[in-house]
Amino acid sequence: MSLTPNDGVLSELLGALCDGSITPEQFAQLEQLLLDSAEARECYVNYMMLCGELKQIVPACPEHPGLPPSHDPSDSQTCIQELKERAQHQPEEESWETNARENQIRQLAEESFNRFKEEEERREQERLYKAYLARRRQYVAGLSSLAALLAILLFVQFAPKSQTPTESDQPVALPVVATITDLSQAIWKDDTGITEHTELRPGSLTLEQGYAELTFKQGARVLIQAPCTFTLESANAMALEAGSMTANVPPQAVGFTVQTPWTTVVDYGTEFGVSTGQTHGAEVHVFEGTVSVGDETSSQFATKGQTARVDRAGRVGLGSLDGRPNLFVRDMPQAGSRFGIPGKRLDLADVVGGGNGFGTGAPGRALDPSPGYMSVTTRAAVLPRGPLNNSGVRAGSGYIDIQRCPFIDGIFVPNGNDPSTTITSTGLVFENCPSTHGTFYDGIVCGAAFDNQWIHPGRLVGHQYQTTEQPSIGACANVGITFDLDRIGASMSGSVISGFKAHCGISQSLADIQSKQDYAAVKVTFWVLVDGRVAYEKALGTDPFESDQIDVPLNPGDRFLTLVTTTPRENLYCWSMFAEPALEFASK
Amino acid sequence: MSEVRKLDDSSEASRGQRFMHLYSGKERSIYKYIYTLVHDEVAAEDILQETTQAMWTKFDEFEMGTNFLAWAVRIAHYRVLKYWASQTKGMIFNSKLVETLAERAEDHVHQDTRRKMALRRCMKKLPERDLHLIKLRYQEGASVKKVAEQVNRGIKGVYKSLSRIRWQLLECIQRSLVMEDRS
């Protein structure tokens, strides 16, 4: 701090500032000086720090500050003497003020803590319960337990003497953390008596069938899809042991946390879905906003349009939602509006449509088993065809392994004339596949509809099958599709696939556009294979229109379910379809 | 992941003790930091209270073994900014200036000990009349008006004297530090 021409001015201004006599003009002048010069700023800080120091060492003078100002010179002398003596000591020997200060601090700390305690009483209870849970479950995050433990022990330390410490084994009366806001065909494990508007407290629940929507006290809205086992932890946190759910988190509930056995998802104001199971780790799809996925040591952010897949070691990999099937139901379906009922039966037509089997697929979506074409197309993308003289027909070529839909293993065109007809990605074949022309129309379609302009929905036994309530798979001969039961089963942890059911036949809407003589000779054979073994085989015709019920039981070891349609003749008017194709579940 | 992490101390009475152990001795520095930025003794006291409360509330977030003062200064800084934001009239420094001053103030706060010792040495050198004035000015509840009455002088004169004394102390501290560095 060297002498500058402004020293006198600066000194005067700083003095005025410290003594409260500074005028607005002087203040502006001071501000300007400070803005202009680093030295002035240095001065300022030194000066202010000095004033601060003086303020603190002087009042601690032994002379009681409350005493009226004494004009007795000897008094002031004594004090000055004291002050001088004190000043000679090393700063470390501050014990003469430590006690007073310590008491002040302790008092301040206790006051603050009491205020804190009052405000946080409810959260204290929840943390107690969390600590209780932590001793029972293997995968609670260490941090929250630590906070809980600290909370318990703090509570013990500062609680009034008359209160005995709370035993953490017996949780205090638990607060309501969520309310049921909607249900659809919901069946719970252990008859819980849950209905709409039921208030829920922390604890575990298992939904065996249907859907349940819960709204947490802090605002997060969660749609649970059966089969699902989950635990409510607090007004803004839950654990998902197995199953799928979607969460919609408004701003006031940011920080909503879902813990799975493999990872923790924390929400930053979003809509996302989480699915987890014993065998396949966890999968998170982010529809809006951002979430973090991971644990205390490392986590990643996933945003809108991204997926995060977590393996059983807790490693997080990010991906894109594009082309991934719609794994999650985001809104509660209206009662009876969907053929697929979680925990009860899965709609395979919905799976063909890119959905999860419960109505998230897109009707009209078609799988195309010919080479050179996209293996997945939609109605709009299908090329217009010429008159029914085979110009729209396409040939197959081998097995097409569909990677993007985990529930579908692949598609193919069956032809006994080929050296062999592969029907799974593992190389299983359709032995004794009948001879066909090796061509097909339209592919495998979600929602059977036929004819050039797609205006004739599939119809069997007088029923029209083209909706989510009454779905169907359009399978104009000759096509085949294989579903991966392992993947489907894994996503439905807690349930076991018990069988496959469907109606099959040639659509009666054929009669709407063609005359009987044109189609009377049409015959299509419907096949169901399980791991390459024929479990069902039926030839059905159009004169009269025949249809049949398929009921194939399935065992836990069965991995691949294949549906095939074949015709020995030219595949004209082969409007074959599977209606209400369902995988049925039984509880474990 | 299944084990609850062990706490450092066996009894939890020590949380309060640990806090006080870290806090006492730093309180001054935190006050000085705040005062330097808000240049109002009353406001600085209030903000110090808020800061202390916040530090106590957030004490679990503090990592034992790291710099407690630096952590405290951060919390104080936030509250200083909040204070400034709530001041609609009165004399407020330009916000960039506050930021710059805050940086310098934090540096100072970390070098406190040397300056404190230098201050004590310098105070010993003050003429008694000057020391008396300082003592009166910095008593609890003092005002310059009261001081002027106590020493039977005009208020303007008292302002000037105080200003001069502090500046002298400042210069003395600076020289003292420079001499220390040289020796």
PDB file of N, CA and C in Angstrom, chain A residues 57-146:
ATOM      1  N   ILE A  57     -12.232  -7.217  18.965  1.00  0.00           N
ATOM      2  CA  ILE A  57     -11.355  -7.383  20.119  1.00  0.00           C
ATOM      3  C   ILE A  57     -11.659  -6.384  21.217  1.00  0.00           C
ATOM      4  N   VAL A  58     -12.170  -5.235  20.843  1.00  0.00           N
ATOM      5  CA  VAL A  58     -12.398  -4.220  21.866  1.00  0.00           C
ATOM      6  C   VAL A  58     -13.540  -4.557  22.815  1.00  0.00           C
ATOM      7  N   PRO A  59     -14.710  -4.960  22.371  1.00  0.00           N
ATOM      8  CA  PRO A  59     -15.825  -5.174  23.292  1.00  0.00           C
ATOM      9  C   PRO A  59     -15.561  -6.291  24.288  1.00  0.00           C
ATOM     10  N   ALA A  60     -14.632  -7.157  23.979  1.00  0.00           N
ATOM     11  CA  ALA A  60     -14.359  -8.262  24.901  1.00  0.00           C
ATOM     12  C   ALA A  60     -13.488  -7.824  26.055  1.00  0.00           C
ATOM     13  N   CYS A  61     -13.237  -6.561  26.111  1.00  0.00           N
ATOM     14  CA  CYS A  61     -12.502  -5.979  27.222  1.00  0.00           C
ATOM     15  C   CYS A  61     -13.241  -6.333  28.510  1.00  0.00           C
ATOM     16  N   PRO A  62     -12.511  -6.684  29.548  1.00  0.00           N
ATOM     17  CA  PRO A  62     -13.133  -7.097  30.809  1.00  0.00           C
ATOM     18  C   PRO A  62     -14.149  -6.113  31.360  1.00  0.00           C
ATOM     19  N   GLU A  63     -13.973  -4.832  31.060  1.00  0.00           N
ATOM     20  CA  GLU A  63     -14.930  -3.860  31.557  1.00  0.00           C
ATOM     21  C   GLU A  63     -16.296  -4.147  30.943  1.00  0.00           C
ATOM     22  N   HIS A  64     -17.320  -4.256  31.772  1.00  0.00           N
ATOM     23  CA  HIS A  64     -18.640  -4.630  31.294  1.00  0.00           C
ATOM     24  C   HIS A  64     -19.167  -3.577  30.318  1.00  0.00           C
ATOM     25  N   PRO A  65     -19.550  -3.977  29.121  1.00  0.00           N
ATOM     26  CA  PRO A  65     -20.007  -2.987  28.154  1.00  0.00           C
ATOM     27  C   PRO A  65     -21.282  -2.271  28.590  1.00  0.00           C
ATOM     28  N   GLY A  66     -22.043  -2.882  29.470  1.00  0.00           N
ATOM     29  CA  GLY A  66     -23.303  -2.267  29.866  1.00  0.00           C
ATOM     30  C   GLY A  66     -23.120  -1.106  30.842  1.00  0.00           C
ATOM     31  N   LEU A  67     -21.953  -0.990  31.435  1.00  0.00           N
ATOM     32  CA  LEU A  67     -21.726   0.092  32.407  1.00  0.00           C
ATOM     33  C   LEU A  67     -21.805   1.451  31.735  1.00  0.00           C
ATOM     34  N   PRO A  68     -22.349   2.414  32.433  1.00  0.00           N
ATOM     35  CA  PRO A  68     -22.411   3.751  31.838  1.00  0.00           C
ATOM     36  C   PRO A  68     -20.990   4.235  31.588  1.00  0.00           C
ATOM     37  N   PRO A  69     -20.858   5.017  30.553  1.00  0.00           N
ATOM     38  CA  PRO A  69     -19.505   5.498  30.220  1.00  0.00           C
ATOM     39  C   PRO A  69     -18.931   6.246  31.421  1.00  0.00           C
ATOM     40  N   SER A  70     -17.749   5.835  31.737  1.00  0.00           N
ATOM     41  CA  SER A  70     -17.160   6.427  32.943  1.00  0.00           C
ATOM     42  C   SER A  70     -16.191   7.529  32.550  1.00  0.00           C
ATOM     43  N   HIS A  71     -16.284   8.637  33.267  1.00  0.00           N
ATOM     44  CA  HIS A  71     -15.331   9.705  32.994  1.00  0.00           C
ATOM     45  C   HIS A  71     -14.132   9.610  33.909  1.00  0.00           C
ATOM     46  N   ASP A  72     -14.159   8.586  34.723  1.00  0.00           N
ATOM     47  CA  ASP A  72     -13.052   8.425  35.646  1.00  0.00           C
ATOM     48  C   ASP A  72     -11.806   8.000  34.883  1.00  0.00           C
ATOM     49  N   PRO A  73     -10.832   8.850  34.853  1.00  0.00           N
ATOM     50  CA  PRO A  73      -9.636   8.546  34.064  1.00  0.00           C
ATOM     51  C   PRO A  73      -8.993   7.230  34.497  1.00  0.00           C
ATOM     52  N   SER A  74      -9.062   6.983  35.782  1.00  0.00           N
ATOM     53  CA  SER A  74      -8.386   5.761  36.229  1.00  0.00           C
ATOM     54  C   SER A  74      -9.026   4.516  35.620  1.00  0.00           C
ATOM     55  N   ASP A  75     -10.362   4.573  35.466  1.00  0.00           N
ATOM     56  CA  ASP A  75     -11.034   3.438  34.837  1.00  0.00           C
ATOM     57  C   ASP A  75     -10.513   3.199  33.427  1.00  0.00           C
ATOM     58  N   SER A  76     -10.514   4.298  32.681  1.00  0.00           N
ATOM     59  CA  SER A  76     -10.074   4.143  31.297  1.00  0.00           C
ATOM     60  C   SER A  76      -8.634   3.688  31.262  1.00  0.00           C
ATOM     61  N   GLN A  77      -7.859   4.221  32.202  1.00  0.00           N
ATOM     62  CA  GLN A  77      -6.460   3.820  32.261  1.00  0.00           C
ATOM     63  C   GLN A  77      -6.335   2.316  32.455  1.00  0.00           C
ATOM     64  N   THR A  78      -7.125   1.833  33.411  1.00  0.00           N
ATOM     65  CA  THR A  78      -7.068   0.384  33.683  1.00  0.00           C
ATOM     66  C   THR A  78      -7.371  -0.406  32.422  1.00  0.00           C
ATOM     67  N   CYS A  79      -8.430   0.082  31.767  1.00  0.00           N
ATOM     68  CA  CYS A  79      -8.852  -0.659  30.578  1.00  0.00           C
ATOM     69  C   CYS A  79      -7.780  -0.631  29.506  1.00  0.00           C
ATOM     70  N   ILE A  80      -7.213   0.571  29.340  1.00  0.00           N
ATOM     71  CA  ILE A  80      -6.172   0.685  28.326  1.00  0.00           C
ATOM     72  C   ILE A  80      -5.003  -0.218  28.671  1.00  0.00           C
ATOM     73  N   GLN A  81      -4.666  -0.220  29.963  1.00  0.00           N
ATOM     74  CA  GLN A  81      -3.579  -1.076  30.428  1.00  0.00           C
ATOM     75  C   GLN A  81      -3.872  -2.528  30.072  1.00  0.00           C
ATOM     76  N   GLU A  82      -5.120  -2.914  30.428  1.00  0.00           N
ATOM     77  CA  GLU A  82      -5.548  -4.286  30.115  1.00  0.00           C
ATOM     78  C   GLU A  82      -5.387  -4.563  28.630  1.00  0.00           C
ATOM     79  N   LEU A  83      -5.905  -3.592  27.869  1.00  0.00           N
ATOM     80  CA  LEU A  83      -5.896  -3.760  26.423  1.00  0.00           C
ATOM     81  C   LEU A  83      -4.470  -3.948  25.929  1.00  0.00           C
ATOM     82  N   LYS A  84      -3.568  -3.150  26.463  1.00  0.00           N
ATOM     83  CA  LYS A  84      -2.172  -3.228  26.052  1.00  0.00           C
ATOM     84  C   LYS A  84      -1.601  -4.583  26.408  1.00  0.00           C
ATOM     85  N   GLU A  85      -1.949  -4.990  27.643  1.00  0.00           N
ATOM     86  CA  GLU A  85      -1.427  -6.293  28.052  1.00  0.00           C
ATOM     87  C   GLU A  85      -1.948  -7.409  27.159  1.00  0.00           C
ATOM     88  N   ARG A  86      -3.255  -7.349  26.910  1.00  0.00           N
ATOM     89  CA  ARG A  86      -3.845  -8.375  26.036  1.00  0.00           C
ATOM     90  C   ARG A  86      -3.140  -8.371  24.701  1.00  0.00           C
ATOM     91  N   ALA A  87      -2.948  -7.145  24.212  1.00  0.00           N
ATOM     92  CA  ALA A  87      -2.381  -7.033  22.873  1.00  0.00           C
ATOM     93  C   ALA A  87      -1.007  -7.662  22.783  1.00  0.00           C
ATOM     94  N   GLN A  88      -0.346  -7.777  23.948  1.00  0.00           N
ATOM     95  CA  GLN A  88       0.990  -8.352  23.910  1.00  0.00           C
ATOM     96  C   GLN A  88       0.968  -9.863  23.742  1.00  0.00           C
ATOM     97  N   HIS A  89      -0.155 -10.464  24.129  1.00  0.00           N
ATOM     98  CA  HIS A  89      -0.192 -11.921  24.054  1.00  0.00           C
ATOM     99  C   HIS A  89      -0.331 -12.405  22.613  1.00  0.00           C
ATOM    100  N   GLN A  90       0.107 -13.627  22.438  1.00  0.00           N
ATOM    101  CA  GLN A  90      -0.074 -14.255  21.124  1.00  0.00           C
ATOM    102  C   GLN A  90      -1.560 -14.413  20.825  1.00  0.00           C
ATOM    103  N   PRO A  91      -1.959 -14.285  19.585  1.00  0.00           N
ATOM    104  CA  PRO A  91      -3.385 -14.433  19.236  1.00  0.00           C
ATOM    105  C   PRO A  91      -3.948 -15.796  19.642  1.00  0.00           C
ATOM    106  N   GLU A  92      -3.069 -16.776  19.709  1.00  0.00           N
ATOM    107  CA  GLU A  92      -3.587 -18.107  20.022  1.00  0.00           C
ATOM    108  C   GLU A  92      -4.197 -18.146  21.418  1.00  0.00           C
ATOM    109  N   GLU A  93      -3.659 -17.305  22.320  1.00  0.00           N
ATOM    110  CA  GLU A  93      -4.211 -17.326  23.670  1.00  0.00           C
ATOM    111  C   GLU A  93      -5.464 -16.501  23.728  1.00  0.00           C
ATOM    112  N   GLU A  94      -6.482 -16.984  23.131  1.00  0.00           N
ATOM    113  CA  GLU A  94      -7.724 -16.229  23.112  1.00  0.00           C
ATOM    114  C   GLU A  94      -8.700 -16.786  24.118  1.00  0.00           C
ATOM    115  N   SER A  95      -8.222 -17.521  25.070  1.00  0.00           N
ATOM    116  CA  SER A  95      -9.133 -18.206  25.985  1.00  0.00           C
ATOM    117  C   SER A  95      -9.990 -17.234  26.784  1.00  0.00           C
ATOM    118  N   TRP A  96      -9.513 -15.997  26.959  1.00  0.00           N
ATOM    119  CA  TRP A  96     -10.300 -15.067  27.771  1.00  0.00           C
ATOM    120  C   TRP A  96     -11.620 -14.710  27.113  1.00  0.00           C
ATOM    121  N   GLU A  97     -11.721 -14.902  25.845  1.00  0.00           N
ATOM    122  CA  GLU A  97     -13.016 -14.655  25.241  1.00  0.00           C
ATOM    123  C   GLU A  97     -13.693 -15.940  24.771  1.00  0.00           C
ATOM    124  N   THR A  98     -12.932 -17.022  24.790  1.00  0.00           N
ATOM    125  CA  THR A  98     -13.466 -18.258  24.222  1.00  0.00           C
ATOM    126  C   THR A  98     -14.728 -18.742  24.943  1.00  0.00           C
ATOM    127  N   ASN A  99     -14.680 -18.700  26.275  1.00  0.00           N
ATOM    128  CA  ASN A  99     -15.833 -19.229  27.004  1.00  0.00           C
ATOM    129  C   ASN A  99     -17.128 -18.516  26.649  1.00  0.00           C
ATOM    130  N   ALA A 100     -17.031 -17.152  26.703  1.00  0.00           N
ATOM    131  CA  ALA A 100     -18.240 -16.380  26.400  1.00  0.00           C
ATOM    132  C   ALA A 100     -18.719 -16.698  24.988  1.00  0.00           C
ATOM    133  N   ARG A 101     -17.773 -16.697  24.096  1.00  0.00           N
ATOM    134  CA  ARG A 101     -18.127 -16.968  22.709  1.00  0.00           C
ATOM    135  C   ARG A 101     -18.699 -18.358  22.554  1.00  0.00           C
ATOM    136  N   GLU A 102     -18.044 -19.309  23.194  1.00  0.00           N
ATOM    137  CA  GLU A 102     -18.498 -20.694  23.069  1.00  0.00           C
ATOM    138  C   GLU A 102     -19.919 -20.842  23.541  1.00  0.00           C
ATOM    139  N   ASN A 103     -20.216 -20.196  24.639  1.00  0.00           N
ATOM    140  CA  ASN A 103     -21.591 -20.288  25.131  1.00  0.00           C
ATOM    141  C   ASN A 103     -22.567 -19.682  24.143  1.00  0.00           C
ATOM    142  N   GLN A 104     -22.136 -18.535  23.614  1.00  0.00           N
ATOM    143  CA  GLN A 104     -22.975 -17.885  22.605  1.00  0.00           C
ATOM    144  C   GLN A 104     -23.242 -18.822  21.444  1.00  0.00           C
ATOM    145  N   ILE A 105     -22.159 -19.438  20.995  1.00  0.00           N
ATOM    146  CA  ILE A 105     -22.274 -20.326  19.836  1.00  0.00           C
ATOM    147  C   ILE A 105     -23.146 -21.527  20.154  1.00  0.00           C
ATOM    148  N   ARG A 106     -22.930 -22.063  21.331  1.00  0.00           N
ATOM    149  CA  ARG A 106     -23.709 -23.238  21.702  1.00  0.00           C
ATOM    150  C   ARG A 106     -25.190 -22.886  21.745  1.00  0.00           C
ATOM    151  N   GLN A 107     -25.451 -21.706  22.310  1.00  0.00           N
ATOM    152  CA  GLN A 107     -26.840 -21.281  22.413  1.00  0.00           C
ATOM    153  C   GLN A 107     -27.436 -21.090  21.023  1.00  0.00           C
ATOM    154  N   LEU A 108     -26.665 -20.416  20.208  1.00  0.00           N
ATOM    155  CA  LEU A 108     -27.111 -20.176  18.835  1.00  0.00           C
ATOM    156  C   LEU A 108     -27.385 -21.488  18.125  1.00  0.00           C
ATOM    157  N   ALA A 109     -26.440 -22.418  18.327  1.00  0.00           N
ATOM    158  CA  ALA A 109     -26.584 -23.702  17.654  1.00  0.00           C
ATOM    159  C   ALA A 109     -27.841 -24.416  18.134  1.00  0.00           C
ATOM    160  N   GLU A 110     -28.073 -24.365  19.427  1.00  0.00           N
ATOM    161  CA  GLU A 110     -29.256 -25.059  19.936  1.00  0.00           C
ATOM    162  C   GLU A 110     -30.536 -24.399  19.467  1.00  0.00           C
ATOM    163  N   GLU A 111     -30.541 -23.071  19.480  1.00  0.00           N
ATOM    164  CA  GLU A 111     -31.738 -22.371  18.983  1.00  0.00           C
ATOM    165  C   GLU A 111     -32.013 -22.763  17.545  1.00  0.00           C
ATOM    166  N   SER A 112     -30.956 -22.716  16.777  1.00  0.00           N
ATOM    167  CA  SER A 112     -31.120 -23.063  15.365  1.00  0.00           C
ATOM    168  C   SER A 112     -31.613 -24.487  15.221  1.00  0.00           C
ATOM    169  N   PHE A 113     -31.017 -25.347  16.018  1.00  0.00           N
ATOM    170  CA  PHE A 113     -31.411 -26.736  15.880  1.00  0.00           C
ATOM    171  C   PHE A 113     -32.851 -26.950  16.284  1.00  0.00           C
ATOM    172  N   ASN A 114     -33.304 -26.256  17.314  1.00  0.00           N
ATOM    173  CA  ASN A 114     -34.705 -26.414  17.717  1.00  0.00           C
ATOM    174  C   ASN A 114     -35.656 -25.988  16.608  1.00  0.00           C
ATOM    175  N   ARG A 115     -35.307 -24.877  15.991  1.00  0.00           N
ATOM    176  CA  ARG A 115     -36.138 -24.413  14.880  1.00  0.00           C
ATOM    177  C   ARG A 115     -36.151 -25.470  13.792  1.00  0.00           C
ATOM    178  N   PHE A 116     -34.928 -25.911  13.504  1.00  0.00           N
ATOM    179  CA  PHE A 116     -34.759 -26.921  12.462  1.00  0.00           C
ATOM    180  C   PHE A 116     -35.574 -28.165  12.803  1.00  0.00           C
ATOM    181  N   LYS A 117     -35.490 -28.568  14.034  1.00  0.00           N
ATOM    182  CA  LYS A 117     -36.172 -29.782  14.468  1.00  0.00           C
ATOM    183  C   LYS A 117     -37.683 -29.643  14.289  1.00  0.00           C
ATOM    184  N   GLU A 118     -38.223 -28.495  14.640  1.00  0.00           N
ATOM    185  CA  GLU A 118     -39.668 -28.296  14.507  1.00  0.00           C
ATOM    186  C   GLU A 118     -40.102 -28.419  13.058  1.00  0.00           C
ATOM    187  N   GLU A 119     -39.361 -27.735  12.219  1.00  0.00           N
ATOM    188  CA  GLU A 119     -39.739 -27.748  10.810  1.00  0.00           C
ATOM    189  C   GLU A 119     -39.622 -29.132  10.226  1.00  0.00           C
ATOM    190  N   GLU A 120     -38.610 -29.859  10.679  1.00  0.00           N
ATOM    191  CA  GLU A 120     -38.287 -31.112  10.010  1.00  0.00           C
ATOM    192  C   GLU A 120     -38.891 -32.332  10.692  1.00  0.00           C
ATOM    193  N   GLU A 121     -39.796 -32.155  11.592  1.00  0.00           N
ATOM    194  CA  GLU A 121     -40.284 -33.293  12.380  1.00  0.00           C
ATOM    195  C   GLU A 121     -40.847 -34.402  11.501  1.00  0.00           C
ATOM    196  N   ARG A 122     -41.635 -34.047  10.543  1.00  0.00           N
ATOM    197  CA  ARG A 122     -42.204 -35.068   9.685  1.00  0.00           C
ATOM    198  C   ARG A 122     -41.126 -35.813   8.942  1.00  0.00           C
ATOM    199  N   ARG A 123     -40.166 -35.066   8.416  1.00  0.00           N
ATOM    200  CA  ARG A 123     -39.099 -35.730   7.656  1.00  0.00           C
ATOM    201  C   ARG A 123     -38.255 -36.600   8.576  1.00  0.00           C
ATOM    202  N   GLU A 124     -38.137 -36.181   9.819  1.00  0.00           N
ATOM    203  CA  GLU A 124     -37.419 -37.004  10.802  1.00  0.00           C
ATOM    204  C   GLU A 124     -38.054 -38.376  10.891  1.00  0.00           C
ATOM    205  N   GLN A 125     -39.392 -38.391  10.989  1.00  0.00           N
ATOM    206  CA  GLN A 125     -40.089 -39.668  11.104  1.00  0.00           C
ATOM    207  C   GLN A 125     -39.803 -40.548   9.908  1.00  0.00           C
ATOM    208  N   GLU A 126     -39.821 -39.935   8.760  1.00  0.00           N
ATOM    209  CA  GLU A 126     -39.598 -40.716   7.547  1.00  0.00           C
ATOM    210  C   GLU A 126     -38.183 -41.263   7.508  1.00  0.00           C
ATOM    211  N   ARG A 127     -37.252 -40.462   7.961  1.00  0.00           N
ATOM    212  CA  ARG A 127     -35.865 -40.931   7.960  1.00  0.00           C
ATOM    213  C   ARG A 127     -35.701 -42.074   8.954  1.00  0.00           C
ATOM    214  N   LEU A 128     -36.396 -41.997  10.056  1.00  0.00           N
ATOM    215  CA  LEU A 128     -36.346 -43.094  11.017  1.00  0.00           C
ATOM    216  C   LEU A 128     -36.794 -44.383  10.339  1.00  0.00           C
ATOM    217  N   TYR A 129     -37.876 -44.256   9.591  1.00  0.00           N
ATOM    218  CA  TYR A 129     -38.396 -45.446   8.939  1.00  0.00           C
ATOM    219  C   TYR A 129     -37.431 -45.954   7.875  1.00  0.00           C
ATOM    220  N   LYS A 130     -36.800 -45.038   7.227  1.00  0.00           N
ATOM    221  CA  LYS A 130     -35.798 -45.424   6.223  1.00  0.00           C
ATOM    222  C   LYS A 130     -34.685 -46.224   6.870  1.00  0.00           C
ATOM    223  N   ALA A 131     -34.257 -45.764   8.017  1.00  0.00           N
ATOM    224  CA  ALA A 131     -33.173 -46.481   8.705  1.00  0.00           C
ATOM    225  C   ALA A 131     -33.650 -47.879   9.086  1.00  0.00           C
ATOM    226  N   TYR A 132     -34.879 -47.958   9.462  1.00  0.00           N
ATOM    227  CA  TYR A 132     -35.473 -49.244   9.813  1.00  0.00           C
ATOM    228  C   TYR A 132     -35.481 -50.166   8.603  1.00  0.00           C
ATOM    229  N   LEU A 133     -35.891 -49.605   7.467  1.00  0.00           N
ATOM    230  CA  LEU A 133     -35.894 -50.379   6.228  1.00  0.00           C
ATOM    231  C   LEU A 133     -34.492 -50.831   5.872  1.00  0.00           C
ATOM    232  N   ALA A 134     -33.536 -49.941   6.090  1.00  0.00           N
ATOM    233  CA  ALA A 134     -32.166 -50.223   5.686  1.00  0.00           C
ATOM    234  C   ALA A 134     -31.645 -51.497   6.332  1.00  0.00           C
ATOM    235  N   ARG A 135     -32.153 -51.783   7.491  1.00  0.00           N
ATOM    236  CA  ARG A 135     -31.658 -52.986   8.145  1.00  0.00           C
ATOM    237  C   ARG A 135     -32.315 -54.244   7.595  1.00  0.00           C
ATOM    238  N   ARG A 136     -33.345 -54.072   6.791  1.00  0.00           N
ATOM    239  CA  ARG A 136     -34.029 -55.243   6.290  1.00  0.00           C
ATOM    240  C   ARG A 136     -33.746 -55.528   4.814  1.00  0.00           C
ATOM    241  N   ARG A 137     -33.346 -54.522   4.118  1.00  0.00           N
ATOM    242  CA  ARG A 137     -33.160 -54.733   2.684  1.00  0.00           C
ATOM    243  C   ARG A 137     -31.691 -54.619   2.313  1.00  0.00           C
ATOM    244  N   GLN A 138     -31.292 -55.311   1.244  1.00  0.00           N
ATOM    245  CA  GLN A 138     -29.869 -55.339   0.963  1.00  0.00           C
ATOM    246  C   GLN A 138     -29.371 -54.165   0.159  1.00  0.00           C
ATOM    247  N   TYR A 139     -30.237 -53.409  -0.488  1.00  0.00           N
ATOM    248  CA  TYR A 139     -29.674 -52.476  -1.435  1.00  0.00           C
ATOM    249  C   TYR A 139     -30.029 -51.022  -1.183  1.00  0.00           C
ATOM    250  N   VAL A 140     -30.254 -50.655   0.115  1.00  0.00           N
ATOM    251  CA  VAL A 140     -30.515 -49.229   0.381  1.00  0.00           C
ATOM    252  C   VAL A 140     -29.206 -48.462   0.287  1.00  0.00           C
ATOM    253  N   ALA A 141     -29.216 -47.313  -0.299  1.00  0.00           N
ATOM    254  CA  ALA A 141     -27.985 -46.524  -0.446  1.00  0.00           C
ATOM    255  C   ALA A 141     -27.417 -46.149   0.905  1.00  0.00           C
ATOM    256  N   GLY A 142     -26.142 -46.322   1.040  1.00  0.00           N
ATOM    257  CA  GLY A 142     -25.484 -46.032   2.315  1.00  0.00           C
ATOM    258  C   GLY A 142     -25.729 -44.624   2.805  1.00  0.00           C
ATOM    259  N   LEU A 143     -25.736 -43.674   1.903  1.00  0.00           N
ATOM    260  CA  LEU A 143     -25.867 -42.266   2.290  1.00  0.00           C
ATOM    261  C   LEU A 143     -27.160 -41.963   3.025  1.00  0.00           C
ATOM    262  N   SER A 144     -28.251 -42.463   2.502  1.00  0.00           N
ATOM    263  CA  SER A 144     -29.515 -42.124   3.136  1.00  0.00           C
ATOM    264  C   SER A 144     -29.588 -42.760   4.525  1.00  0.00           C
ATOM    265  N   SER A 145     -28.974 -43.898   4.667  1.00  0.00           N
ATOM    266  CA  SER A 145     -28.939 -44.529   5.990  1.00  0.00           C
ATOM    267  C   SER A 145     -28.124 -43.699   6.950  1.00  0.00           C
ATOM    268  N   LEU A 146     -27.018 -43.137   6.412  1.00  0.00           N
ATOM    269  CA  LEU A 146     -26.159 -42.309   7.254  1.00  0.00           C
ATOM    270  C   LEU A 146     -26.941 -41.108   7.752  1.00  0.00           C
TER     271      LEU A 146
END
